Coordinates of C-alpha atoms in Angstrom, one line a residue:
M1 CA 0.0 0.0 0.0
E2 CA 1.4 3.4 -1.0
Q3 CA 1.9 5.7 1.9
K4 CA -0.1 8.9 1.7
H5 CA 1.5 12.2 2.2
Y6 CA 0.4 14.3 5.2
P7 CA 1.8 17.9 5.4
G8 CA 1.5 17.9 9.2
L9 CA 1.5 21.0 11.4
T10 CA 3.4 24.2 10.8
D11 CA 5.7 25.7 13.4
N12 CA 3.0 28.2 14.4
Q13 CA 0.4 25.5 14.7
V14 CA 2.8 23.5 16.9
L15 CA 3.3 26.5 19.3
E16 CA -0.5 27.2 19.3
N17 CA -1.4 23.5 20.1
R18 CA 1.3 23.3 22.8
K19 CA -0.2 26.4 24.4
L20 CA -3.8 25.1 24.1
F21 CA -3.3 21.4 25.0
G22 CA -0.1 21.3 27.0
E23 CA 3.2 19.4 26.6
N24 CA 3.6 15.7 26.1
I25 CA 5.0 15.1 29.6
L26 CA 3.5 13.7 32.7
T27 CA 3.1 16.0 35.7
P28 CA 5.4 14.6 38.4
P29 CA 3.8 14.0 41.8
P30 CA 4.7 16.5 44.6
Q31 CA 7.9 15.6 46.3
D32 CA 8.4 15.5 50.1
S33 CA 11.3 17.5 51.5
I34 CA 14.5 15.7 52.3
W35 CA 14.0 16.2 56.0
K36 CA 10.5 14.6 55.8
K37 CA 11.9 11.6 53.9
F38 CA 14.6 11.2 56.5
L39 CA 12.2 11.4 59.5
E40 CA 9.9 8.9 57.9
K41 CA 12.6 6.3 58.4
F42 CA 12.0 6.6 62.2
Q43 CA 8.4 5.5 61.8
D44 CA 9.4 1.9 61.4
T45 CA 8.2 -0.3 64.3
I46 CA 11.6 -1.9 64.8
I47 CA 13.4 1.4 64.8
I48 CA 11.0 2.8 67.4
I49 CA 11.7 -0.3 69.6
L50 CA 15.4 0.3 69.1
L51 CA 15.1 4.0 70.1
V52 CA 13.2 3.0 73.3
A53 CA 15.8 0.4 74.0
L54 CA 18.5 3.0 73.4
L55 CA 17.1 5.3 76.1
A56 CA 16.7 2.4 78.5
S57 CA 20.2 1.2 77.8
V58 CA 21.7 4.7 78.4
G59 CA 19.9 4.8 81.7
V60 CA 21.3 1.4 82.7
A61 CA 24.8 2.4 81.6
F62 CA 24.8 5.6 83.6
Y63 CA 23.5 3.8 86.7
E64 CA 26.1 1.1 86.5
Y65 CA 28.9 3.6 85.8
F66 CA 28.1 6.1 88.6
A67 CA 26.2 4.1 91.2
E68 CA 28.1 0.8 90.9
D69 CA 31.5 2.2 89.9
Q70 CA 31.8 -0.1 86.8
G71 CA 34.1 0.7 83.9
W72 CA 33.4 2.7 80.7
D73 CA 32.6 -0.5 78.9
V74 CA 29.1 -0.3 80.2
F75 CA 28.4 2.3 77.4
L76 CA 29.3 -0.2 74.6
E77 CA 25.7 -1.5 74.6
P78 CA 24.0 1.9 74.0
V79 CA 26.7 2.8 71.5
G80 CA 26.1 -0.4 69.6
I81 CA 22.3 0.3 69.5
L82 CA 22.9 3.9 68.4
V83 CA 25.2 2.7 65.5
A84 CA 22.5 0.2 64.4
V85 CA 19.8 2.9 64.3
V86 CA 22.1 5.3 62.5
L87 CA 23.2 2.8 59.9
A88 CA 19.6 1.4 59.3
T89 CA 18.1 4.9 58.8
F90 CA 20.9 6.5 56.9
V91 CA 21.5 3.6 54.5
G92 CA 17.8 3.4 53.7
F93 CA 17.6 7.2 53.3
I94 CA 20.7 7.3 51.0
F95 CA 19.5 4.4 48.8
E96 CA 16.1 6.1 48.4
L97 CA 17.6 9.4 47.3
N98 CA 19.9 7.5 44.9
A99 CA 17.0 5.6 43.5
D100 CA 14.9 8.8 43.0
R101 CA 17.8 10.4 41.2
K102 CA 18.2 7.5 38.8
F103 CA 14.5 7.3 38.1
K104 CA 14.5 11.1 37.2
I105 CA 17.4 10.5 34.8
L106 CA 15.6 7.5 33.2
N107 CA 12.4 9.6 32.8
Q108 CA 14.3 12.5 31.3
V109 CA 16.1 10.1 28.8
N110 CA 12.7 8.6 27.8
D111 CA 11.2 12.1 27.2
D112 CA 14.1 12.9 24.9
T113 CA 13.6 9.9 22.6
L114 CA 13.3 11.0 19.0
F115 CA 10.2 10.3 16.8
K116 CA 9.6 10.8 13.1
V117 CA 6.9 13.5 12.7
M118 CA 5.4 15.2 9.7
R119 CA 5.7 18.9 9.9
N120 CA 5.8 21.8 7.4
G121 CA 5.3 19.3 4.6
G122 CA 8.3 17.1 5.4
I123 CA 9.5 14.5 7.8
T124 CA 11.5 15.6 10.9
E125 CA 12.6 14.1 14.2
V126 CA 11.5 15.6 17.4
P127 CA 11.8 14.5 21.1
K128 CA 8.8 12.8 22.5
K129 CA 8.1 15.6 25.0
E130 CA 7.8 18.1 22.1
I131 CA 5.0 16.2 20.3
V132 CA 1.7 18.1 20.4
K133 CA -1.9 17.4 19.6
G134 CA -2.5 17.2 15.9
D135 CA 1.0 15.9 15.0
I136 CA 1.3 13.2 12.4
V137 CA 3.6 10.5 13.8
L138 CA 5.2 7.7 11.8
L139 CA 5.2 4.4 13.8
N140 CA 7.6 1.5 13.1
G141 CA 8.4 -1.9 14.8
G142 CA 9.9 -1.4 18.2
D143 CA 8.7 2.2 18.7
E144 CA 7.0 3.2 21.9
I145 CA 3.8 5.1 21.0
P146 CA 4.4 8.6 22.2
A147 CA 0.8 9.8 22.7
D148 CA -2.8 8.8 22.3
G149 CA -4.1 9.0 18.8
K150 CA -6.0 7.5 15.8
L151 CA -4.5 5.5 13.1
L152 CA -4.5 7.1 9.6
E153 CA -2.7 4.2 8.0
S154 CA -1.6 0.8 9.2
V155 CA 0.2 -2.3 7.7
S156 CA 0.1 -5.5 9.8
L157 CA 0.2 -3.4 12.9
Q158 CA 0.5 -5.4 16.2
V159 CA 0.8 -3.5 19.5
N160 CA 1.8 -4.6 23.0
E161 CA -0.8 -3.0 25.3
S162 CA 0.2 -4.9 28.4
T163 CA 1.1 -1.7 30.3
L164 CA -2.6 -0.6 30.1
T165 CA -4.7 -3.7 29.5
G166 CA -2.5 -6.7 30.1
E167 CA -2.8 -7.8 26.5
P168 CA 0.7 -8.6 25.1
L169 CA -0.4 -8.5 21.5
T170 CA -3.3 -6.5 20.1
R171 CA -4.1 -6.1 16.4
K172 CA -4.5 -2.5 15.3
S173 CA -5.9 -1.1 12.1
A174 CA -6.9 2.2 10.5
D175 CA -10.0 0.4 9.1
P176 CA -12.9 0.5 11.7
E177 CA -14.3 -2.7 10.1
D178 CA -11.4 -4.7 11.5
A179 CA -12.7 -4.1 15.0
D180 CA -12.5 -6.8 17.6
K181 CA -15.5 -6.7 20.0
E182 CA -13.4 -8.1 22.8
S183 CA -10.8 -5.3 22.6
T184 CA -10.6 -2.8 25.4
Y185 CA -10.0 0.1 23.1
P186 CA -11.1 0.8 19.5
V187 CA -9.0 -1.0 16.8
W188 CA -8.0 2.4 15.3
Q189 CA -6.9 3.9 18.6
V190 CA -3.2 3.6 19.7
L191 CA -2.1 4.7 23.2
K192 CA 0.8 6.3 24.9
G193 CA 3.1 3.9 26.7
T194 CA 2.3 0.9 24.5
T195 CA 4.8 -0.6 22.0
V196 CA 4.7 -1.4 18.3
V197 CA 5.6 -5.1 18.1
E198 CA 5.1 -5.7 14.3
G199 CA 4.2 -3.7 11.2
H200 CA 4.1 0.1 10.8
G201 CA 1.6 2.8 10.6
T202 CA 0.8 6.5 10.7
M203 CA -1.1 8.2 13.6
E204 CA -2.6 11.5 14.3
V205 CA -2.1 12.6 17.9
E206 CA -5.3 13.3 19.8
A207 CA -4.1 13.6 23.4
V208 CA -0.8 14.3 25.1
G209 CA 0.7 14.2 28.6
D210 CA -1.7 13.9 31.5
M211 CA -4.7 13.7 29.1
T212 CA -3.6 10.4 27.7
E213 CA -4.9 7.1 29.1
Y214 CA -1.5 6.3 30.4
G215 CA -1.3 9.7 32.0
K216 CA -4.6 9.1 33.8
V217 CA -3.3 5.8 35.1
Y218 CA -0.1 7.5 36.2
Q219 CA -1.9 10.2 38.1
G220 CA -4.2 7.7 39.7
S221 CA -1.2 5.7 40.9
Q222 CA 0.2 8.7 42.7
I223 CA -2.8 8.9 45.1
E224 CA -1.5 8.1 48.6
N225 CA -2.9 5.0 50.2
K226 CA -2.4 3.2 53.5
I227 CA -1.9 -0.2 51.9
R228 CA 1.2 -1.9 53.5
T229 CA 3.3 -4.5 51.8
P230 CA 3.5 -8.0 53.2
L231 CA 7.0 -7.3 54.4
N232 CA 5.9 -4.2 56.3
I233 CA 3.1 -6.3 57.9
Q234 CA 5.5 -9.1 58.9
L235 CA 8.0 -6.7 60.4
D236 CA 5.2 -4.9 62.4
R237 CA 4.1 -8.2 63.7
L238 CA 7.6 -9.1 64.7
G239 CA 8.1 -5.8 66.4
A240 CA 4.8 -6.2 68.3
L241 CA 5.9 -9.8 69.3
I242 CA 9.3 -8.6 70.5
T243 CA 7.7 -5.8 72.5
K244 CA 5.1 -8.1 74.2
V245 CA 7.6 -10.9 75.0
S246 CA 10.3 -8.6 76.3
Y247 CA 7.9 -6.5 78.4
T248 CA 6.2 -9.6 79.8
M249 CA 9.6 -11.1 80.8
A250 CA 10.7 -7.8 82.3
A251 CA 7.4 -7.6 84.3
L252 CA 7.8 -11.2 85.5
I253 CA 11.4 -10.5 86.7
L254 CA 10.3 -7.3 88.4
V255 CA 7.4 -8.9 90.2
S256 CA 9.1 -12.2 91.1
R257 CA 12.2 -10.4 92.6
I258 CA 10.1 -8.0 94.6
I259 CA 8.0 -11.0 96.0
L260 CA 11.2 -12.9 96.7
M261 CA 12.8 -10.0 98.6
F262 CA 9.6 -9.5 100.6
V263 CA 9.4 -13.2 101.5
N264 CA 13.1 -13.4 102.5
H265 CA 13.9 -10.1 104.0
G266 CA 10.7 -8.0 104.3
W267 CA 10.9 -4.2 104.1
N268 CA 13.1 -3.5 107.2
D269 CA 16.1 -1.7 105.8
G270 CA 14.9 1.2 103.6
A271 CA 18.3 2.0 102.0
E272 CA 18.9 -1.7 101.2
T273 CA 15.4 -2.1 99.9
L274 CA 15.8 0.9 97.6
H275 CA 19.1 -0.4 96.2
Y276 CA 17.5 -3.8 95.6
L277 CA 14.6 -2.2 93.8
L278 CA 16.9 -0.1 91.6
N279 CA 18.9 -3.2 90.7
T280 CA 15.7 -5.1 89.9
I281 CA 14.6 -2.3 87.6
M282 CA 18.0 -2.3 85.8
I283 CA 17.7 -6.0 85.3
A284 CA 14.2 -5.7 83.8
V285 CA 15.4 -2.9 81.6
T286 CA 18.4 -4.9 80.5
V287 CA 16.1 -7.8 79.5
I288 CA 14.2 -5.4 77.3
V289 CA 17.3 -4.0 75.7
V290 CA 19.0 -7.3 74.9
S291 CA 15.8 -8.8 73.4
V292 CA 15.8 -6.2 70.6
P293 CA 17.5 -7.4 67.4
E294 CA 19.7 -4.4 66.6
G295 CA 20.9 -5.9 63.3
L296 CA 17.4 -6.6 61.9
P297 CA 16.6 -3.1 60.4
M298 CA 20.1 -3.0 58.8
S299 CA 19.7 -6.4 57.3
V300 CA 16.2 -5.6 55.9
T301 CA 17.5 -2.2 54.5
L302 CA 20.4 -3.8 52.8
S303 CA 18.3 -6.7 51.4
Q304 CA 15.8 -4.2 49.9
A305 CA 18.5 -2.0 48.5
L306 CA 20.3 -4.9 46.8
S307 CA 17.0 -6.3 45.4
M308 CA 16.1 -3.0 44.0

């Protein structure tokens, strides 16, 4: 079939259509500040448990150092917990910033991909982000369709629409009589974000940027939701289990030692009783501190970073 000639838009029409219908780019979602992203790392259940354990460990260390005249090595435990918290939060934060930066670069490269477009009576190549409504775009095998539009011509055109409909192979045609009743979109309609698998064709752009079907899906996916991943749920359950078990053990130690002291010695010596109670509290706090897996947040963060 001989390809028809389409003059396409003039430079003035391109400027006018870009002004009326916008650019062929997706509006990025609002970004949180760096400080907010960093503080979000401290909302993890395990990290919160570690922070509580850190405060308790510091209290125990100061008591043992000043009240019991023990050496400086009593501060190794709180320092270890502090290092675990800092590493887990900072590593996760740095990897997230690095991932955001790389995704921005990938998106920018994608927007700068060149496409063959009919303009001013001839064929020219323009970046995808500069395509406007009304442009005549030439499609060939392997091309990502840059915008939504209708087919003017097509030859054995097969499109991968899995990004939108899940269909890996969809037949497209400029002839409405070739329509498939089971297709999600009309046979003559091609959509941004899908890929030409086979054949070639010519399309006229009808929607760009956020107004495309892909753009609507993209905007919808940015809506914040409270759905948590299975990993988040499992870690929250683990944190809750650690908290319950450690607090239960600490409470049992506290109660049993107080009962034991009352049975054996009573409450005669006030100073000795106070010292015994303080030691009992320190033991209970120590049980809570040592039950917290300081290395868990770091292991999870590194696993996620390496997987990504």
